PDB file of C-alpha atoms in Angstrom:
ATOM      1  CA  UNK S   1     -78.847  51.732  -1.335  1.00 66.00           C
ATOM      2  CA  UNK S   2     -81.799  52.955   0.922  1.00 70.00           C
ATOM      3  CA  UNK S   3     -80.214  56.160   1.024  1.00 75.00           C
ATOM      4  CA  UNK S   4     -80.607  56.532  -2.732  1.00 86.00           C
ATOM      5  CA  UNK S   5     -84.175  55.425  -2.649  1.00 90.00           C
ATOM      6  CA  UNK S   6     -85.561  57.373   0.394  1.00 91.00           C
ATOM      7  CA  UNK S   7     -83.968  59.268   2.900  1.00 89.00           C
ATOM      8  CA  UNK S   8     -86.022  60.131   6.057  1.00 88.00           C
ATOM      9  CA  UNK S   9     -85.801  63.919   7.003  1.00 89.00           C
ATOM     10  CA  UNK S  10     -87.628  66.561   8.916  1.00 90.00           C
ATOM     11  CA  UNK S  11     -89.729  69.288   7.278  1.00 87.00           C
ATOM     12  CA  UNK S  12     -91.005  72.652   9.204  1.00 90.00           C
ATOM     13  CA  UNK S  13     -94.441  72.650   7.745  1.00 89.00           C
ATOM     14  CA  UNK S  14     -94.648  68.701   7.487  1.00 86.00           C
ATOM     15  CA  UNK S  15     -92.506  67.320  10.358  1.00 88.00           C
ATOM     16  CA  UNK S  16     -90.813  63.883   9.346  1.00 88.00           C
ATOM     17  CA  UNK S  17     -91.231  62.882   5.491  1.00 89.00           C
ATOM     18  CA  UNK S  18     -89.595  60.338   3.438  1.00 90.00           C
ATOM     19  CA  UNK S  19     -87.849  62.255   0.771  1.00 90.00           C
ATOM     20  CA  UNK S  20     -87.087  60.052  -2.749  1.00 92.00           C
ATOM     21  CA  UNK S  21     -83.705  59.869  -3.650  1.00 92.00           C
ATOM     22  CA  UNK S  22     -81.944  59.739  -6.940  1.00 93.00           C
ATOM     23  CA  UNK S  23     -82.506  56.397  -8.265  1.00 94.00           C
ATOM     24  CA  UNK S  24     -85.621  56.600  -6.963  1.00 94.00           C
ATOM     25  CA  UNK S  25     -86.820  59.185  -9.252  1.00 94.00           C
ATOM     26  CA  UNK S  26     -84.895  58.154 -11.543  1.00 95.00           C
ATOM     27  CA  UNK S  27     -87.103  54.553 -11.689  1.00 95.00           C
ATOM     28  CA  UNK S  28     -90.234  56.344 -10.912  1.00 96.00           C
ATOM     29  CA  UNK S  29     -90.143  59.995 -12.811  1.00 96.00           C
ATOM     30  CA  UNK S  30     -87.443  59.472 -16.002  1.00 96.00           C
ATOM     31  CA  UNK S  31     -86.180  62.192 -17.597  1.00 96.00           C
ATOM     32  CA  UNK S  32     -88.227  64.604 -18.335  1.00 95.00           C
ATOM     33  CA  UNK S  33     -86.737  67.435 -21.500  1.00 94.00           C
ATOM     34  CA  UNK S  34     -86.940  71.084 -20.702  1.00 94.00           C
ATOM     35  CA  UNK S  35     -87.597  71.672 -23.902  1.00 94.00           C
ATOM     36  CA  UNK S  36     -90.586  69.650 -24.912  1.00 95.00           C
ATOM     37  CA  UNK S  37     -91.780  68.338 -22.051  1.00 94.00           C
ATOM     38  CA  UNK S  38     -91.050  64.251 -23.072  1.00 95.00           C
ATOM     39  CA  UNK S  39     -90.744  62.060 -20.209  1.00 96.00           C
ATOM     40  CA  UNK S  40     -88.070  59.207 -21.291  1.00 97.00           C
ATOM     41  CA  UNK S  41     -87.281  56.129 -19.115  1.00 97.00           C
ATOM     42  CA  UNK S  42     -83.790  55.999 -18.021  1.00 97.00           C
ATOM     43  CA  UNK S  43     -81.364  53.480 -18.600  1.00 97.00           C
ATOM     44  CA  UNK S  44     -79.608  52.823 -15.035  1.00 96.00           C
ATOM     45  CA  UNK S  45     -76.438  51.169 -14.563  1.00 95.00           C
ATOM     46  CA  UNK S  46     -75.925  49.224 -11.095  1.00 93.00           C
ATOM     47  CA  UNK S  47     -71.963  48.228 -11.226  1.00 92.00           C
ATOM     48  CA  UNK S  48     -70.592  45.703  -9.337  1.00 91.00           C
ATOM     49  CA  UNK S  49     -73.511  43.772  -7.808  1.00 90.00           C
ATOM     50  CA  UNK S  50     -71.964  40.845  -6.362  1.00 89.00           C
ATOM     51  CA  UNK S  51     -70.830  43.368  -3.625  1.00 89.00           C
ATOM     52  CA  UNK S  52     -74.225  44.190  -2.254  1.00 87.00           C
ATOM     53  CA  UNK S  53     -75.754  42.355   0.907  1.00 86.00           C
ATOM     54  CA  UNK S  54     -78.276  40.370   0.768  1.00 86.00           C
ATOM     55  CA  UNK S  55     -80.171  43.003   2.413  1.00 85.00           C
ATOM     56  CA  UNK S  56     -79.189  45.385  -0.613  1.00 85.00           C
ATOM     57  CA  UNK S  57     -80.161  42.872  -3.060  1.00 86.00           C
ATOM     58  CA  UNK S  58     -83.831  42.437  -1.559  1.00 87.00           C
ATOM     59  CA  UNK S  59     -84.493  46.046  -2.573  1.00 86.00           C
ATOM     60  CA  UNK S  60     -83.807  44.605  -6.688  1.00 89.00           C
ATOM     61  CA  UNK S  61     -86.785  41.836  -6.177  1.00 90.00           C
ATOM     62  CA  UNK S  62     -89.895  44.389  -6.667  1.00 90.00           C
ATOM     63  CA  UNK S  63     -87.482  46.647  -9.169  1.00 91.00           C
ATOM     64  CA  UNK S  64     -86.749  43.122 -11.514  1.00 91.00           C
ATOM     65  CA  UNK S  65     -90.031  41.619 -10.755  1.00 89.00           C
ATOM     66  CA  UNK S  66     -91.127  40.302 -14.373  1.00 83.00           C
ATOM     67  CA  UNK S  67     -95.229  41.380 -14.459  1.00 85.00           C
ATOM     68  CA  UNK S  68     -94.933  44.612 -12.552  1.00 88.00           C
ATOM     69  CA  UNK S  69     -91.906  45.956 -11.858  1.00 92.00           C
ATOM     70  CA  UNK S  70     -91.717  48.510  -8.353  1.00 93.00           C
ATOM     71  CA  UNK S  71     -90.018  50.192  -5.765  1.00 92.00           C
ATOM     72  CA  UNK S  72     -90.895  49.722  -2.034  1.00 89.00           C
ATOM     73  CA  UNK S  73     -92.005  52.982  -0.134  1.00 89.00           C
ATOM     74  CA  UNK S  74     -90.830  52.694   3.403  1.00 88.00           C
ATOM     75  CA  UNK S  75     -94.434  53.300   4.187  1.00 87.00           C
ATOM     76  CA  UNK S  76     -95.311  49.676   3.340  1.00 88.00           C
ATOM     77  CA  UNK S  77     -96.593  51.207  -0.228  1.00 91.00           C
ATOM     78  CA  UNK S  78     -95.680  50.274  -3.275  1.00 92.00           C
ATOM     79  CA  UNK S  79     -94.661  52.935  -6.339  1.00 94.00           C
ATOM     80  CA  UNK S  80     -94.381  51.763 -10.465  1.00 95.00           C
ATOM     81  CA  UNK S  81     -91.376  51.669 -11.982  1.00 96.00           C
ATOM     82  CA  UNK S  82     -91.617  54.176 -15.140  1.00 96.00           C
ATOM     83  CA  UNK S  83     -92.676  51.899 -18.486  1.00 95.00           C
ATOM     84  CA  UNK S  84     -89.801  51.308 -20.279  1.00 95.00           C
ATOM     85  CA  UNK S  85     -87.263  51.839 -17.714  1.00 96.00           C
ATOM     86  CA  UNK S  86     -83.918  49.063 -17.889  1.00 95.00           C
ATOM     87  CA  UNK S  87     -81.503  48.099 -15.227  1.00 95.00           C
ATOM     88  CA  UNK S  88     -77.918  46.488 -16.132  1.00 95.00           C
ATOM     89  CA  UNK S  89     -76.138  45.570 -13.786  1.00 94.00           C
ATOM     90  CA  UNK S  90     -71.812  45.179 -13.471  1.00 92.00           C
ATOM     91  CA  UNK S  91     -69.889  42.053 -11.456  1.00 90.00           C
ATOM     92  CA  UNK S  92     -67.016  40.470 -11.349  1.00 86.00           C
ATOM     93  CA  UNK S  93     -68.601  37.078 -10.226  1.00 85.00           C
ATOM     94  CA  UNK S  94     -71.709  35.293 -11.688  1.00 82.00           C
ATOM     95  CA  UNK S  95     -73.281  36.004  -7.974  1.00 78.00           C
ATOM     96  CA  UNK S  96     -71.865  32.765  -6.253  1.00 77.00           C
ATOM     97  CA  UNK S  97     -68.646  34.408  -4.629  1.00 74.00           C
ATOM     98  CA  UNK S  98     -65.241  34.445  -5.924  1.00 72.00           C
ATOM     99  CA  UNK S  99     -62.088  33.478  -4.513  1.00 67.00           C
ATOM    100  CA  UNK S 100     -60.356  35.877  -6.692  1.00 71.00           C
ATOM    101  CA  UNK S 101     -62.542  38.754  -5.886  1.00 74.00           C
ATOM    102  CA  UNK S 102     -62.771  38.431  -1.850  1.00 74.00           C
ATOM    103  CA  UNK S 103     -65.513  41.074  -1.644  1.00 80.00           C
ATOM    104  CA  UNK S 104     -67.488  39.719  -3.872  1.00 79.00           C
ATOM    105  CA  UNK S 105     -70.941  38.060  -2.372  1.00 83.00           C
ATOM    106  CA  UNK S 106     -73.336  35.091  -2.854  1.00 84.00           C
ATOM    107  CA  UNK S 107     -76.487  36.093  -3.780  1.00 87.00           C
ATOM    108  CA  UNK S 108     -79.951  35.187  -4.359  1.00 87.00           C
ATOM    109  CA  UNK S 109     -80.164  33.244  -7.225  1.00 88.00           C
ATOM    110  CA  UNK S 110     -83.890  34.151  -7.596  1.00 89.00           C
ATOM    111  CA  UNK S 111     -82.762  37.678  -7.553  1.00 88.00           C
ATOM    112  CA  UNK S 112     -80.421  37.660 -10.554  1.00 89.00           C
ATOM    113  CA  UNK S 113     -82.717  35.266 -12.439  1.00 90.00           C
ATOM    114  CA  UNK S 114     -84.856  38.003 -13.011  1.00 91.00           C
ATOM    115  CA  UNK S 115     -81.988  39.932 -15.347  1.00 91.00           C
ATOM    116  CA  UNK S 116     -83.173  39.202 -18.643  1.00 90.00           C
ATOM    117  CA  UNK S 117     -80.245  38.508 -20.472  1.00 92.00           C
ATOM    118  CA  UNK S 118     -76.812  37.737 -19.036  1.00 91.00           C
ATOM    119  CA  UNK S 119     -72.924  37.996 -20.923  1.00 92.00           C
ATOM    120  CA  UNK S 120     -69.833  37.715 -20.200  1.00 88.00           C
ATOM    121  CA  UNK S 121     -67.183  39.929 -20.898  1.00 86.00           C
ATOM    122  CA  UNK S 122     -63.832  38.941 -22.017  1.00 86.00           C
ATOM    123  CA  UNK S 123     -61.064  40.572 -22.662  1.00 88.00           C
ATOM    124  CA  UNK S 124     -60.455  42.555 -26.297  1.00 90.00           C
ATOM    125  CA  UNK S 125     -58.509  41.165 -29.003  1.00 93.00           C
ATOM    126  CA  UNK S 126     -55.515  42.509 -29.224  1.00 94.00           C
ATOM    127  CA  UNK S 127     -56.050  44.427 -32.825  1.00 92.00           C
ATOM    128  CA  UNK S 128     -59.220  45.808 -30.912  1.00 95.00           C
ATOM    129  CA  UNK S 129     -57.320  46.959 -27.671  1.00 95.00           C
ATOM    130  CA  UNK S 130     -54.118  47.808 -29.291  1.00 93.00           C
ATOM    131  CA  UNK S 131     -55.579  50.686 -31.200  1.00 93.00           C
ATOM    132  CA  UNK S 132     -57.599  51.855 -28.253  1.00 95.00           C
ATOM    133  CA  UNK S 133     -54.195  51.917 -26.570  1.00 94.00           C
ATOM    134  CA  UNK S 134     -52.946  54.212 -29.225  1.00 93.00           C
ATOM    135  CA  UNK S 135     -55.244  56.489 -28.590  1.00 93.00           C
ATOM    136  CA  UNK S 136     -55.550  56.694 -25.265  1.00 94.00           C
ATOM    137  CA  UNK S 137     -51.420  57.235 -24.748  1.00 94.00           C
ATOM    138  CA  UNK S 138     -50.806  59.252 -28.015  1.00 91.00           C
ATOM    139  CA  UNK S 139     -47.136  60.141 -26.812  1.00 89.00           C
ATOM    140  CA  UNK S 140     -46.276  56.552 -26.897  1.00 90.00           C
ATOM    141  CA  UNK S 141     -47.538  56.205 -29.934  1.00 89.00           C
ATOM    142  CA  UNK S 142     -46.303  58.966 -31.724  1.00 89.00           C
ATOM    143  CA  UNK S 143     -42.655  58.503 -30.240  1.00 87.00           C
ATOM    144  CA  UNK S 144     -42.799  54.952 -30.188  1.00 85.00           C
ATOM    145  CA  UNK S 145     -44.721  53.815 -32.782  1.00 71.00           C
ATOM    146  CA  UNK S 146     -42.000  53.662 -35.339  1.00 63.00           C
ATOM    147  CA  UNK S 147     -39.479  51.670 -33.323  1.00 56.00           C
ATOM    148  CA  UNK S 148     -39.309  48.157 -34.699  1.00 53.00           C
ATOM    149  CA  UNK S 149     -38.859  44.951 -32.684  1.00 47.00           C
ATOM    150  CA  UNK S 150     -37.592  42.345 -34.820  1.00 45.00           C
ATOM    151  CA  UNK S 151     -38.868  43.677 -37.884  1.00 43.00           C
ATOM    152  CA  UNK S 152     -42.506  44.164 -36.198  1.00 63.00           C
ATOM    153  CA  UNK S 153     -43.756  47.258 -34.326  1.00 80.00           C
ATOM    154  CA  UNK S 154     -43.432  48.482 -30.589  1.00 86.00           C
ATOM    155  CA  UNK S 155     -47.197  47.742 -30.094  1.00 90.00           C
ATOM    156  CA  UNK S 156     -47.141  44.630 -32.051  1.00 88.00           C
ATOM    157  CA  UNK S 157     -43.986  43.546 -28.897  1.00 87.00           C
ATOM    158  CA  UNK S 158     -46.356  44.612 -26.695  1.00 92.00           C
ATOM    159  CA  UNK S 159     -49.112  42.620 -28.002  1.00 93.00           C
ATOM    160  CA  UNK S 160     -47.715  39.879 -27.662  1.00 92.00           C
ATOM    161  CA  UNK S 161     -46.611  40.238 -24.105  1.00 93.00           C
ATOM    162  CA  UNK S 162     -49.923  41.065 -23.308  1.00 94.00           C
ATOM    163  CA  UNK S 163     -51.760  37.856 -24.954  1.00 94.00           C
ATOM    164  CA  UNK S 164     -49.163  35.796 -23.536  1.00 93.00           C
ATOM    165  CA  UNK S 165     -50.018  36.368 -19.786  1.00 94.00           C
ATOM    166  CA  UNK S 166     -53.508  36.727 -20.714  1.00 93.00           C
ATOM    167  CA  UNK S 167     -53.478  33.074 -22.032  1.00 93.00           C
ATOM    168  CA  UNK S 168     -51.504  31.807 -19.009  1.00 92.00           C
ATOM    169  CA  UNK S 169     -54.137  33.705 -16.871  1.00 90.00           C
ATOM    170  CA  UNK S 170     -56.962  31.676 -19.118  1.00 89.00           C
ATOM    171  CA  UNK S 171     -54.984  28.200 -18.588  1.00 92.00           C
ATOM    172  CA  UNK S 172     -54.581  28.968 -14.587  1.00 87.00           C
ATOM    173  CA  UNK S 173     -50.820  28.523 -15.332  1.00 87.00           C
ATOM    174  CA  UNK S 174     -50.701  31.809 -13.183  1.00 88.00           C
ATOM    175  CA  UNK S 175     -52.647  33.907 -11.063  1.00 86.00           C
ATOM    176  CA  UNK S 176     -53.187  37.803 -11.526  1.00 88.00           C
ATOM    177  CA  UNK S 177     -55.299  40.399 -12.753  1.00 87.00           C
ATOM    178  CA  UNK S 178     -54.058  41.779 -16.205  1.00 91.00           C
ATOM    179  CA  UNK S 179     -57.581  43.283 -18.319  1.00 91.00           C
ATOM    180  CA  UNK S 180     -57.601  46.726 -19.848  1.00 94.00           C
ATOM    181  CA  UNK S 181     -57.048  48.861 -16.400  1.00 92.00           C
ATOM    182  CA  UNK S 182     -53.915  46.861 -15.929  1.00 93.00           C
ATOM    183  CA  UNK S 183     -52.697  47.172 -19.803  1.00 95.00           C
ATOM    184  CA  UNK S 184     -53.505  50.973 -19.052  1.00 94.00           C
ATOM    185  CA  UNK S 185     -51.086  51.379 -15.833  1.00 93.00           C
ATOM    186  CA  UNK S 186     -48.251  49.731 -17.888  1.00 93.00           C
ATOM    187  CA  UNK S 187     -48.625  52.221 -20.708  1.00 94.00           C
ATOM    188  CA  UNK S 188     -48.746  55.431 -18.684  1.00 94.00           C
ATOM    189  CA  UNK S 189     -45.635  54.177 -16.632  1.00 92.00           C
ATOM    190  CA  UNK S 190     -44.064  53.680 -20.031  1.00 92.00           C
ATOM    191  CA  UNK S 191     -45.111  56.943 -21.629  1.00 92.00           C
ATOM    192  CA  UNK S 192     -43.814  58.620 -18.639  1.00 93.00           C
ATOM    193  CA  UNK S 193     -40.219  57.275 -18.638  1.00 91.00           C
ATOM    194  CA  UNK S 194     -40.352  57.646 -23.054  1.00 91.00           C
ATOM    195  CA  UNK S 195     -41.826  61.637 -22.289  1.00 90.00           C
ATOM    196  CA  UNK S 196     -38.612  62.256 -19.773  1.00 92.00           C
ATOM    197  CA  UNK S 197     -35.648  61.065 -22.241  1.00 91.00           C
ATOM    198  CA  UNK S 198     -37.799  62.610 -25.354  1.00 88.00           C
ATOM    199  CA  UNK S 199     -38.093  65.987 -23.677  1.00 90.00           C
ATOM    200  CA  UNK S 200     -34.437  66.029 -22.724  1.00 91.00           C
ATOM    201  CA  UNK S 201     -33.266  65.359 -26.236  1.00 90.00           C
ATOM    202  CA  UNK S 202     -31.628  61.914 -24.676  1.00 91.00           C
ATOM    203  CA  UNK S 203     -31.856  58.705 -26.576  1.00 90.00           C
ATOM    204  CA  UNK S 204     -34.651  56.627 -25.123  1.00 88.00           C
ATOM    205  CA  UNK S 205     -33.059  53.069 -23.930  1.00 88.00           C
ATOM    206  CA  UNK S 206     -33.614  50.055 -25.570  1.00 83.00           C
ATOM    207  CA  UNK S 207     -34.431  48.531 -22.318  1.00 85.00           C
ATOM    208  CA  UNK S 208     -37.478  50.781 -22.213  1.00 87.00           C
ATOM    209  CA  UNK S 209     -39.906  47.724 -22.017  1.00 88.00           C
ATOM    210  CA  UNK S 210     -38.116  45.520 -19.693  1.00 87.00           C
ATOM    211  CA  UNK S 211     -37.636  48.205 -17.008  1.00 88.00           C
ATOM    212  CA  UNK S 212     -41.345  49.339 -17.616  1.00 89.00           C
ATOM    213  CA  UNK S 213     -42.229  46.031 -17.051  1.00 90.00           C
ATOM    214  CA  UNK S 214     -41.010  46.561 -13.168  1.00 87.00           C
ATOM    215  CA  UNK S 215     -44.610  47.623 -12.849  1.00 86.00           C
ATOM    216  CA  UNK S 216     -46.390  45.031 -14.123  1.00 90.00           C
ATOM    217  CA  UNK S 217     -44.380  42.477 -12.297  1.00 88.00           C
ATOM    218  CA  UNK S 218     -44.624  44.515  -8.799  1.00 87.00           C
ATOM    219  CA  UNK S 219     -48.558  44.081  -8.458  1.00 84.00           C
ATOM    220  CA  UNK S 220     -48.175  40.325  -8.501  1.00 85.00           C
ATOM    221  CA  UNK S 221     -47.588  38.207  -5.385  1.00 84.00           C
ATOM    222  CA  UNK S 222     -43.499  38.163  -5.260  1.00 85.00           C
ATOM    223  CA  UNK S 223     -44.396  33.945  -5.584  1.00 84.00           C
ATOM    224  CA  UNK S 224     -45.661  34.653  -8.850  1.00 86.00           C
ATOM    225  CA  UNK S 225     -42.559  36.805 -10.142  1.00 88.00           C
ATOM    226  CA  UNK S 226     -40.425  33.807 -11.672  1.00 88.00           C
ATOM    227  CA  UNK S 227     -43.339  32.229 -13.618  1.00 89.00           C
ATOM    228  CA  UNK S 228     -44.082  36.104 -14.557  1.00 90.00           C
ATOM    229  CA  UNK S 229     -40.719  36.403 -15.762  1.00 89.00           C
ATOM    230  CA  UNK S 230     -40.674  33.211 -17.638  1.00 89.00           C
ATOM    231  CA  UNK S 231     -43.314  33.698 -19.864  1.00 89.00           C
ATOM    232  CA  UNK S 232     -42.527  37.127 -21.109  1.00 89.00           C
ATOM    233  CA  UNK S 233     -38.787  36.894 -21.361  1.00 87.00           C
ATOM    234  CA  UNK S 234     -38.350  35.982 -25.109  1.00 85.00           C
ATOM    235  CA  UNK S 235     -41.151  38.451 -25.669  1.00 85.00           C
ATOM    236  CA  UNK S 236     -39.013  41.933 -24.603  1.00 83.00           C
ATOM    237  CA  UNK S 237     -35.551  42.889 -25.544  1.00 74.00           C
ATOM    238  CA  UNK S 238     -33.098  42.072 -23.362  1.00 69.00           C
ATOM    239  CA  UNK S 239     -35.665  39.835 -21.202  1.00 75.00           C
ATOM    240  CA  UNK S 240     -36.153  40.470 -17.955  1.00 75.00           C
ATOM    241  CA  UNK S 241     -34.585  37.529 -16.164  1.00 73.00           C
ATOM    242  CA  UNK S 242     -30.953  38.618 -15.095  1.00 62.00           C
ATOM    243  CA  UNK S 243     -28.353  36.682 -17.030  1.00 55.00           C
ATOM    244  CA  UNK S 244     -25.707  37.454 -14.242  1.00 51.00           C
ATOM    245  CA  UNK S 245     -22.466  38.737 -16.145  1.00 49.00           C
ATOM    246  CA  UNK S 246     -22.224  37.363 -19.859  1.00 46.00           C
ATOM    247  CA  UNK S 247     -19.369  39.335 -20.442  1.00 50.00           C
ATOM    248  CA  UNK S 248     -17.003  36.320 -20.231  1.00 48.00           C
ATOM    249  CA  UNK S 249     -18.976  35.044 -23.311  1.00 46.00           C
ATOM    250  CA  UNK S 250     -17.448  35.284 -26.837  1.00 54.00           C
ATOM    251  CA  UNK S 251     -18.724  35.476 -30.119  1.00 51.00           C
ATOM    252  CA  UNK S 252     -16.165  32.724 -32.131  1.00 51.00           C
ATOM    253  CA  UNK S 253     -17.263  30.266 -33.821  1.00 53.00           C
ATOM    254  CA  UNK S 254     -17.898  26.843 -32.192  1.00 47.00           C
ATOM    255  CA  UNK S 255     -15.646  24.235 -32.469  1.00 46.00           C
ATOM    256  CA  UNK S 256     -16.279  20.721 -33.799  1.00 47.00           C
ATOM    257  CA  UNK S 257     -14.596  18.648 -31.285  1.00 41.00           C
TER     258      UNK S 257
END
């Protein structure tokens, strides 16, 4: 993060300097129009926090200090943080570590008392995400969309596929990551496989979603693949635990013995 705040350098007419970096000026100078000459404050976005060290995160004391918020000049100086100016700030942890998220780091609690405000992200309803999934993979959608499921549509299957790992996840039933990005990588390995039977004029398989599935269930710990399998199977057509041959199986009626 120094590197972003000051760099050190050599000029010819002023031999070594300490040059300001971009968040640097970006704290200290704004934005500043072209056209009328307004400075505005900026709005800067730090993501992922809890992966600085605690070195890194000394440099956010003076920035998130509550009466007068500054930067630290590597001459020992001090420089004001533009009125008006607002850091947020990303993590996957609340800044105490995570076993989920190895990288993530333990830090100074004084340090991220000094955010204002704190929330917690969840993940999006499905009626939320769903149509945000529509959009982003409008192929899907426009080939898929009509397909019914048991009287409901493709995305509502999916839906519920999605919500019920998501409240396993919740319940620590299971362990994996499945948010948005995940949802995403399903869809585009989907739209993919629909794209290469729709452009070929070949009917698209039934078993689209089960063997697009293949991808969700390969990013999981091979230990976790059962109980993965388990609580999706009534969810997709044709499940995705294999039945072995069924073929000996009939269809007569059963017999009151």
């Amino acid at each position: 993060i120094s590197k972003v705040l000051f760099s050190h350098e050599i000029d010819p007419n002023e031999g070594t300097i300490y040059k300001m970096g971009a968040l640097a000026k970006a704290l200290t100078e704004g934005y500043v129009s072209p056209t009328t000459g307004r400075r505005v404050p900026y709005l800067v976005v730090l993501t992922d926090i809890d992966r600085c060290d605690p070195q890194q995160g000394e440099h956010l004391r003076l920035m998130l200090d509550s009466v007068s918020k500054r930067i630290q000049h590597p001459d020992g100086s001090t420089l004001p943080v533009l009125e008006g100016t607002r850091i947020v700030a990303t993590a996957n942890s609340i800044g105490n570590g995570s076993s989920r998220y190895s990288s993530a780091q333990v830090m100074d609690a004084s340090i991220l008392s000094r955010f204002d405000s704190k929330w917690e992200f969840t993940t999006l309803d499905w009626k939320d995400e769903g149509n945000i999934i529509k959009a982003k993979f409008p192929l899907l959608a426009r080939i898929m969309g009509g397909a019914k499921v048991k009287e409901r549509g493709f995305f509502d299957n999916i839906g519920d596929v999605v919500k019920s790992i998501r409240g396993a996840i919740a319940s620590d039933s299971i362990e994996m990551e499945f948010g948005h990005r995940e949802v995403c990588g399903w869809m585009k390995h989907m739209q993919s496989r629909v794209v290469f039977y729709h452009k070929r004029g070949r009917k698209i398989p039934t078993s689209i979603v089960k063997d697009s599935f293949r991808q969700v269930r390969g990013a999981v710990d091979a230990g976790m693949h059962t109980q993965l399998d388990l609580l999706v199977d009534t969810f997709i057509k044709g499940g995705v635990i294999d039945q072995g041959d069924t073929s000996h199986i009939g269809d007569g009626e059963l017999l009151d013995l």
